[in-house]
Amino acid sequence: REQQQQRRQQQQAERQRDGGEEWGAEQQRGEKRGGGGPGGVRRATNQREHDERPIAAAPLSGAESEAAEGVDDVPPPEPLEAASRKEAEACGLLELYGEEVAARVFSRSWQVRQSGMAAAAAKAPSLVGERRALAAAAKVMLIGASDKMVNVFLASLDVLAALISSPGALGSRDAERELRPLLLSWRDKLSDSNGRVREAAEGALLALCSLPAIGPSAVGALLVAPLPPAKRNSSQAWLGRLAPLQRLLREHGPQVRELSDPALRLVKEALGSASGQVRAEATEAARELFALVGDMQVFARQLADLKPALRDPLLASLEQRSAEPASESGEGGR
C-alpha cells in the first residue's frame, strides 16, 4: 500500500509538472491524446513553455464530451469571423462538420483549436462518401499543420488516422490533388525544431505510401525535390529529408526506382555538407539507393565531381558491397 501511495504521488507530481503525456507514448498505448487528467493544469503562455511541458488535449464538445474529463477546462469557441466563415464554406467544412466544430478549428485559443481537431477526427469517419468530405478534412489538417502550437498540430493528425482507418475515405482519384498542399506542409515540418513534430510529420507522410490513390512515388517525389537555397545550410533540413528517404527506399524501393536519379542528386549535395551528421546520413542513404540501383557506373558518373576525399571511400564501400554476393557464390572478383 505504501508503494502504491508513493507511486500515485509520483504520478500526480508528474502530471502537474508535465500537464499530460507525450504524444508518441500515447500513440503506442492506443490511448486518446490528452490523458493528463482534469484540472490542476497550468496553461502555457508561449511556444517554448508549451514545447517543454506538453499539455493534455482539450475535450470534445456536445454529446461526445459528456464522458470526457476536463470539459470545463475548454471555453466555448468565439463566433466565426467573416474570413474564417468564407474559408469554412469554400471547402465544405462548415456544411459537413457544423458551426461549432468549424468555430473551434478557427478559434484564436489554441486549446479550443485543439478540441476542434479532436472533434473533426471523431466526425470524419461518418462523412465518408460525402461530396466534399476529403476537401473539408484536408482543410482541417492544413490548419493544424500551419499552427504554431505543437499539440494542435499533433491533434490534427488524428484526422488522418481516422481517414486511413475508414475504407474509401482516401480512395478517390482526387486524393493526391486535394492533399497536395497538406503534403508540402508536412514536408516542411520535417525540419522543425521540435522532435515530436518531425517524427509525426515523417510518420504522416510515410503512412500515405500504403494508399493506392497516393502511394510511395508521390511521397518520394516530395522527399527528393531539391532543398530551397535558404535551407541548404541547415543541418536539420537535410536530416529531415535523408531519414525518411532511407526508410522509403528500404520499405518501397522497387516502387520508387524511377526516382533514383533525383534521389542521388539530393544525396550528392548532402554529402558536401559541412555537418558530419548530415554526411553520415547521406552515406547511409547512398547505400540504400545503391542496393536499389546496383549500378556502379551510374554512381561513379553522378558523383564524379564530388570531392575525392568524400567520393572515393563511398565508391569503394559500394563496390565492396556489390562484390560480396559474387564472392559468396564462388565467382570471385566483381
Short mmCIF file of C-alpha atoms in Angstrom, two decimals:
data_model
loop_
_atom_site.label_atom_id
_atom_site.label_comp_id
_atom_site.label_asym_id
_atom_site.label_seq_id
_atom_site.Cartn_x
_atom_site.Cartn_y
_atom_site.Cartn_z
CA ARG A 1 0.00 0.00 0.00
CA GLU A 2 2.86 2.35 0.81
CA GLN A 3 4.43 1.64 -2.57
CA GLN A 4 1.11 2.26 -4.33
CA GLN A 5 0.64 5.52 -2.45
CA GLN A 6 4.16 6.64 -3.36
CA ARG A 7 3.53 5.71 -6.98
CA ARG A 8 0.28 7.70 -7.03
CA GLN A 9 2.03 10.70 -5.50
CA GLN A 10 4.81 10.47 -8.07
CA GLN A 11 2.30 10.23 -10.92
CA GLN A 12 0.37 13.19 -9.59
CA ALA A 13 3.58 15.23 -9.38
CA GLU A 14 4.48 14.28 -12.94
CA ARG A 15 1.04 15.29 -14.21
CA GLN A 16 1.27 18.62 -12.50
CA ARG A 17 4.72 19.21 -13.96
CA ASP A 18 4.12 17.91 -17.45
CA GLY A 19 0.42 18.53 -17.86
CA GLY A 20 -0.04 15.31 -19.81
CA GLU A 21 1.85 12.55 -21.57
CA GLU A 22 3.83 12.95 -24.75
CA TRP A 23 2.10 12.19 -27.99
CA GLY A 24 4.38 9.35 -29.04
CA ALA A 25 3.85 7.40 -25.83
CA GLU A 26 0.11 7.91 -26.07
CA GLN A 27 0.09 6.56 -29.62
CA GLN A 28 1.93 3.41 -28.53
CA ARG A 29 -0.61 2.71 -25.82
CA GLY A 30 -3.51 3.50 -28.12
CA GLU A 31 -4.97 5.99 -25.69
CA LYS A 32 -6.77 9.18 -26.59
CA ARG A 33 -4.45 12.13 -26.76
CA GLY A 34 -4.56 14.31 -23.68
CA GLY A 35 -4.84 11.84 -20.79
CA GLY A 36 -3.38 14.28 -18.33
CA GLY A 37 -6.43 14.41 -16.08
CA PRO A 38 -8.88 17.20 -15.34
CA GLY A 39 -7.99 20.39 -13.58
CA GLY A 40 -4.73 21.48 -11.98
CA VAL A 41 -3.00 22.03 -15.34
CA ARG A 42 -1.07 25.27 -15.64
CA ARG A 43 -1.55 26.84 -19.04
CA ALA A 44 1.42 27.59 -21.25
CA THR A 45 1.84 31.24 -22.14
CA ASN A 46 4.23 30.85 -25.05
CA GLN A 47 5.51 28.26 -27.54
CA ARG A 48 8.72 27.47 -25.66
CA GLU A 49 6.86 26.80 -22.44
CA HIS A 50 4.33 24.74 -24.37
CA ASP A 51 7.04 22.63 -26.04
CA GLU A 52 8.76 21.93 -22.74
CA ARG A 53 5.55 20.96 -20.99
CA PRO A 54 3.08 19.14 -23.27
CA ILE A 55 -0.47 19.89 -22.19
CA ALA A 56 -3.36 17.46 -22.23
CA ALA A 57 -5.65 17.70 -25.23
CA ALA A 58 -8.89 19.61 -24.81
CA PRO A 59 -12.06 17.50 -24.72
CA LEU A 60 -14.77 17.45 -27.35
CA SER A 61 -17.94 19.43 -27.13
CA GLY A 62 -21.57 18.33 -27.26
CA ALA A 63 -22.56 14.70 -26.85
CA GLU A 64 -19.01 13.46 -27.42
CA SER A 65 -17.73 15.44 -24.42
CA GLU A 66 -20.13 14.11 -21.81
CA ALA A 67 -17.83 11.28 -20.82
CA ALA A 68 -14.61 13.25 -21.34
CA GLU A 69 -12.57 14.54 -18.47
CA GLY A 70 -11.75 18.20 -18.07
CA VAL A 71 -14.66 19.50 -20.15
CA ASP A 72 -14.82 22.67 -18.06
CA ASP A 73 -11.22 23.49 -18.93
CA VAL A 74 -12.07 24.44 -22.52
CA PRO A 75 -14.19 27.51 -23.15
CA PRO A 76 -16.77 27.60 -25.94
CA PRO A 77 -15.46 28.90 -29.26
CA GLU A 78 -15.92 32.50 -30.27
CA PRO A 79 -18.19 33.14 -33.29
CA LEU A 80 -16.66 32.57 -36.70
CA GLU A 81 -15.18 35.69 -38.24
CA ALA A 82 -16.23 36.58 -41.77
CA ALA A 83 -12.95 35.49 -43.40
CA SER A 84 -12.89 32.21 -41.49
CA ARG A 85 -16.52 31.52 -42.36
CA LYS A 86 -15.73 32.07 -46.02
CA GLU A 87 -12.85 29.56 -45.83
CA ALA A 88 -15.00 27.03 -43.98
CA GLU A 89 -17.79 27.35 -46.52
CA ALA A 90 -15.48 27.09 -49.55
CA CYS A 91 -14.17 23.64 -48.65
CA GLY A 92 -17.35 22.19 -47.16
CA LEU A 93 -16.05 22.31 -43.59
CA LEU A 94 -18.97 24.36 -42.31
CA GLU A 95 -21.56 22.29 -44.15
CA LEU A 96 -20.22 18.89 -43.12
CA TYR A 97 -18.76 19.47 -39.66
CA GLY A 98 -21.14 22.12 -38.41
CA GLU A 99 -20.86 25.59 -36.92
CA GLU A 100 -19.31 24.63 -33.60
CA VAL A 101 -16.55 22.39 -34.94
CA ALA A 102 -15.68 24.99 -37.57
CA ALA A 103 -15.58 27.72 -34.92
CA ARG A 104 -13.30 25.61 -32.77
CA VAL A 105 -10.92 24.86 -35.64
CA PHE A 106 -10.60 28.59 -36.43
CA SER A 107 -10.54 29.76 -32.81
CA ARG A 108 -7.96 32.24 -31.51
CA SER A 109 -7.40 29.98 -28.49
CA TRP A 110 -5.05 27.06 -29.11
CA GLN A 111 -6.84 24.89 -26.54
CA VAL A 112 -10.10 25.41 -28.40
CA ARG A 113 -8.41 24.74 -31.75
CA GLN A 114 -7.03 21.52 -30.32
CA SER A 115 -10.51 20.45 -29.24
CA GLY A 116 -11.73 21.29 -32.74
CA MET A 117 -9.15 18.91 -34.23
CA ALA A 118 -10.34 16.16 -31.89
CA ALA A 119 -13.97 16.81 -32.78
CA ALA A 120 -13.17 16.72 -36.50
CA ALA A 121 -11.30 13.42 -36.10
CA ALA A 122 -14.30 11.93 -34.31
CA LYS A 123 -16.71 13.02 -37.04
CA ALA A 124 -14.60 12.34 -40.15
CA PRO A 125 -15.43 8.61 -40.50
CA SER A 126 -19.16 9.34 -40.63
CA LEU A 127 -18.65 11.68 -43.58
CA VAL A 128 -17.05 9.16 -45.95
CA GLY A 129 -18.88 9.30 -49.26
CA GLU A 130 -19.96 12.91 -48.92
CA ARG A 131 -19.03 15.02 -51.92
CA ARG A 132 -16.59 17.39 -50.22
CA ALA A 133 -15.58 15.22 -47.28
CA LEU A 134 -11.92 14.93 -48.27
CA ALA A 135 -11.57 18.63 -49.07
CA ALA A 136 -13.03 19.55 -45.68
CA ALA A 137 -10.82 17.10 -43.78
CA ALA A 138 -7.76 18.28 -45.72
CA LYS A 139 -8.56 21.86 -44.73
CA VAL A 140 -8.74 20.91 -41.05
CA MET A 141 -5.39 19.14 -41.25
CA LEU A 142 -3.82 22.03 -43.18
CA ILE A 143 -4.92 24.45 -40.47
CA GLY A 144 -3.36 22.13 -37.90
CA ALA A 145 -0.15 21.82 -39.91
CA SER A 146 0.25 25.59 -40.04
CA ASP A 147 -0.45 26.01 -36.33
CA LYS A 148 2.48 27.19 -34.21
CA MET A 149 1.31 25.22 -31.18
CA VAL A 150 2.72 21.71 -31.19
CA ASN A 151 -0.25 19.98 -29.61
CA VAL A 152 -2.66 21.44 -32.16
CA PHE A 153 -0.57 20.03 -35.00
CA LEU A 154 -0.30 16.65 -33.33
CA ALA A 155 -4.05 16.58 -32.69
CA SER A 156 -4.71 17.36 -36.37
CA LEU A 157 -3.03 14.09 -37.34
CA ASP A 158 -5.84 12.21 -35.61
CA VAL A 159 -7.95 13.29 -38.59
CA LEU A 160 -5.53 11.47 -40.89
CA ALA A 161 -5.64 8.37 -38.69
CA ALA A 162 -9.43 8.45 -38.79
CA LEU A 163 -9.44 8.70 -42.59
CA ILE A 164 -6.90 5.92 -43.08
CA SER A 165 -8.96 3.61 -40.88
CA SER A 166 -12.15 4.41 -42.82
CA PRO A 167 -12.47 2.38 -46.05
CA GLY A 168 -12.96 4.60 -49.07
CA ALA A 169 -12.07 7.85 -47.35
CA LEU A 170 -8.81 8.30 -49.26
CA GLY A 171 -9.52 6.17 -52.30
CA SER A 172 -10.65 8.80 -54.80
CA ARG A 173 -8.57 9.79 -57.81
CA ASP A 174 -8.59 13.36 -56.49
CA ALA A 175 -6.93 12.41 -53.22
CA GLU A 176 -3.42 13.46 -54.23
CA ARG A 177 -4.66 16.78 -55.61
CA GLU A 178 -6.75 17.52 -52.53
CA LEU A 179 -3.90 16.64 -50.17
CA ARG A 180 -1.05 18.24 -52.13
CA PRO A 181 -0.85 21.49 -50.07
CA LEU A 182 -1.01 19.39 -46.91
CA LEU A 183 1.82 17.11 -48.04
CA LEU A 184 4.01 20.12 -48.76
CA SER A 185 3.28 21.49 -45.30
CA TRP A 186 4.15 18.15 -43.69
CA ARG A 187 7.40 18.09 -45.66
CA ASP A 188 8.28 21.48 -44.20
CA LYS A 189 7.65 20.05 -40.74
CA LEU A 190 10.45 17.52 -41.29
CA SER A 191 12.94 20.26 -40.40
CA ASP A 192 11.01 21.59 -37.41
CA SER A 193 12.97 22.32 -34.24
CA ASN A 194 10.65 20.09 -32.20
CA GLY A 195 11.46 16.39 -32.36
CA ARG A 196 7.86 15.27 -31.84
CA VAL A 197 6.76 17.39 -34.78
CA ARG A 198 9.46 15.96 -37.05
CA GLU A 199 8.61 12.40 -36.08
CA ALA A 200 4.88 12.94 -36.53
CA ALA A 201 5.31 14.61 -39.93
CA GLU A 202 7.52 11.77 -41.16
CA GLY A 203 5.01 9.20 -39.95
CA ALA A 204 2.13 11.02 -41.65
CA LEU A 205 3.92 11.21 -44.99
CA LEU A 206 5.07 7.60 -44.98
CA ALA A 207 1.63 6.39 -43.89
CA LEU A 208 0.27 7.66 -47.21
CA CYS A 209 2.63 5.35 -49.11
CA SER A 210 0.28 2.45 -48.43
CA LEU A 211 -2.69 4.22 -50.07
CA PRO A 212 -3.13 3.39 -53.78
CA ALA A 213 -4.53 6.87 -54.50
CA ILE A 214 -1.26 8.46 -53.33
CA GLY A 215 1.45 5.82 -52.98
CA PRO A 216 5.21 5.92 -52.43
CA SER A 217 6.03 7.66 -55.73
CA ALA A 218 4.13 10.82 -54.80
CA VAL A 219 5.67 10.88 -51.34
CA GLY A 220 9.12 10.10 -52.72
CA ALA A 221 8.91 12.93 -55.23
CA LEU A 222 8.41 15.33 -52.33
CA LEU A 223 11.38 13.94 -50.43
CA VAL A 224 13.87 14.05 -53.30
CA ALA A 225 12.93 17.54 -54.50
CA PRO A 226 15.86 19.99 -54.17
CA LEU A 227 16.13 21.81 -50.88
CA PRO A 228 15.32 25.54 -51.13
CA PRO A 229 18.51 27.64 -51.24
CA ALA A 230 17.63 29.24 -47.89
CA LYS A 231 17.70 25.83 -46.19
CA ARG A 232 20.80 24.29 -47.74
CA ASN A 233 22.98 25.34 -44.83
CA SER A 234 20.55 23.89 -42.29
CA SER A 235 21.62 20.52 -40.91
CA GLN A 236 18.11 19.83 -39.64
CA ALA A 237 16.63 20.45 -43.07
CA TRP A 238 18.98 17.86 -44.60
CA LEU A 239 18.39 15.35 -41.84
CA GLY A 240 14.65 15.84 -42.21
CA ARG A 241 14.89 14.69 -45.82
CA LEU A 242 17.53 11.97 -45.54
CA ALA A 243 15.99 9.97 -42.69
CA PRO A 244 12.56 9.43 -44.31
CA LEU A 245 14.24 8.89 -47.68
CA GLN A 246 16.20 5.98 -46.25
CA ARG A 247 13.05 4.47 -44.82
CA LEU A 248 11.19 4.96 -48.10
CA LEU A 249 13.95 3.20 -50.03
CA ARG A 250 14.00 0.29 -47.58
CA GLU A 251 10.25 -0.21 -47.48
CA HIS A 252 9.17 0.77 -51.01
CA GLY A 253 12.35 0.57 -53.08
CA PRO A 254 11.03 -1.08 -56.27
CA GLN A 255 8.08 1.32 -56.38
CA VAL A 256 10.29 4.42 -56.32
CA ARG A 257 13.05 3.21 -58.62
CA GLU A 258 12.18 5.92 -61.14
CA LEU A 259 13.21 8.49 -58.54
CA SER A 260 16.76 7.15 -58.26
CA ASP A 261 18.34 9.98 -60.30
CA PRO A 262 16.85 12.91 -58.33
CA ALA A 263 17.43 10.97 -55.12
CA LEU A 264 21.12 10.54 -55.95
CA ARG A 265 21.42 14.24 -56.79
CA LEU A 266 19.96 15.10 -53.39
CA VAL A 267 22.30 12.67 -51.64
CA LYS A 268 25.29 14.05 -53.54
CA GLU A 269 24.53 17.58 -52.38
CA ALA A 270 24.10 16.37 -48.80
CA LEU A 271 27.49 14.62 -48.97
CA GLY A 272 29.05 18.05 -49.42
CA SER A 273 27.54 19.37 -46.21
CA ALA A 274 29.78 20.83 -43.53
CA SER A 275 27.92 18.74 -40.96
CA GLY A 276 29.40 15.33 -40.18
CA GLN A 277 26.00 14.04 -39.13
CA VAL A 278 24.46 15.08 -42.44
CA ARG A 279 27.29 13.42 -44.38
CA ALA A 280 26.85 10.23 -42.36
CA GLU A 281 23.12 10.13 -43.09
CA ALA A 282 23.78 10.90 -46.75
CA THR A 283 26.21 7.99 -46.90
CA GLU A 284 23.56 5.66 -45.48
CA ALA A 285 21.03 6.98 -47.99
CA ALA A 286 23.55 6.36 -50.80
CA ARG A 287 23.94 2.75 -49.65
CA GLU A 288 20.18 2.23 -49.60
CA LEU A 289 19.96 3.75 -53.05
CA PHE A 290 22.78 1.59 -54.37
CA ALA A 291 21.03 -1.51 -53.03
CA LEU A 292 18.12 -0.50 -55.26
CA VAL A 293 20.01 0.60 -58.38
CA GLY A 294 23.07 -1.69 -58.16
CA ASP A 295 24.98 0.12 -60.94
CA MET A 296 28.47 1.33 -60.06
CA GLN A 297 28.83 3.20 -63.34
CA VAL A 298 25.78 5.32 -62.57
CA PHE A 299 27.11 6.19 -59.13
CA ALA A 300 30.63 6.91 -60.39
CA ARG A 301 29.27 9.19 -63.08
CA GLN A 302 26.87 11.06 -60.81
CA LEU A 303 29.48 11.55 -58.08
CA ALA A 304 32.39 12.34 -60.40
CA ASP A 305 32.71 15.99 -59.35
CA LEU A 306 32.40 15.30 -55.63
CA LYS A 307 35.50 15.89 -53.53
CA PRO A 308 37.75 12.81 -53.82
CA ALA A 309 38.03 12.57 -50.03
CA LEU A 310 34.26 12.09 -49.87
CA ARG A 311 33.69 10.25 -53.14
CA ASP A 312 36.42 7.61 -53.15
CA PRO A 313 35.69 5.95 -49.77
CA LEU A 314 31.98 5.84 -50.60
CA LEU A 315 32.51 4.29 -54.03
CA ALA A 316 34.97 1.80 -52.55
CA SER A 317 32.45 0.69 -49.94
CA LEU A 318 29.71 0.37 -52.58
CA GLU A 319 31.99 -1.63 -54.85
CA GLN A 320 32.85 -3.92 -51.97
CA ARG A 321 29.18 -4.40 -51.26
CA SER A 322 28.45 -5.23 -54.90
CA ALA A 323 31.25 -7.80 -54.87
CA GLU A 324 30.06 -9.63 -51.77
CA PRO A 325 27.29 -11.74 -53.40
CA ALA A 326 29.62 -12.77 -56.22
CA SER A 327 32.33 -13.79 -53.73
CA GLU A 328 29.85 -15.80 -51.71
CA SER A 329 28.71 -17.67 -54.81
CA GLY A 330 32.30 -18.54 -55.71
CA GLU A 331 32.51 -16.29 -58.77
CA GLY A 332 35.16 -14.03 -57.20
CA GLY A 333 36.00 -10.52 -58.22
CA ARG A 334 33.40 -8.12 -59.49
#
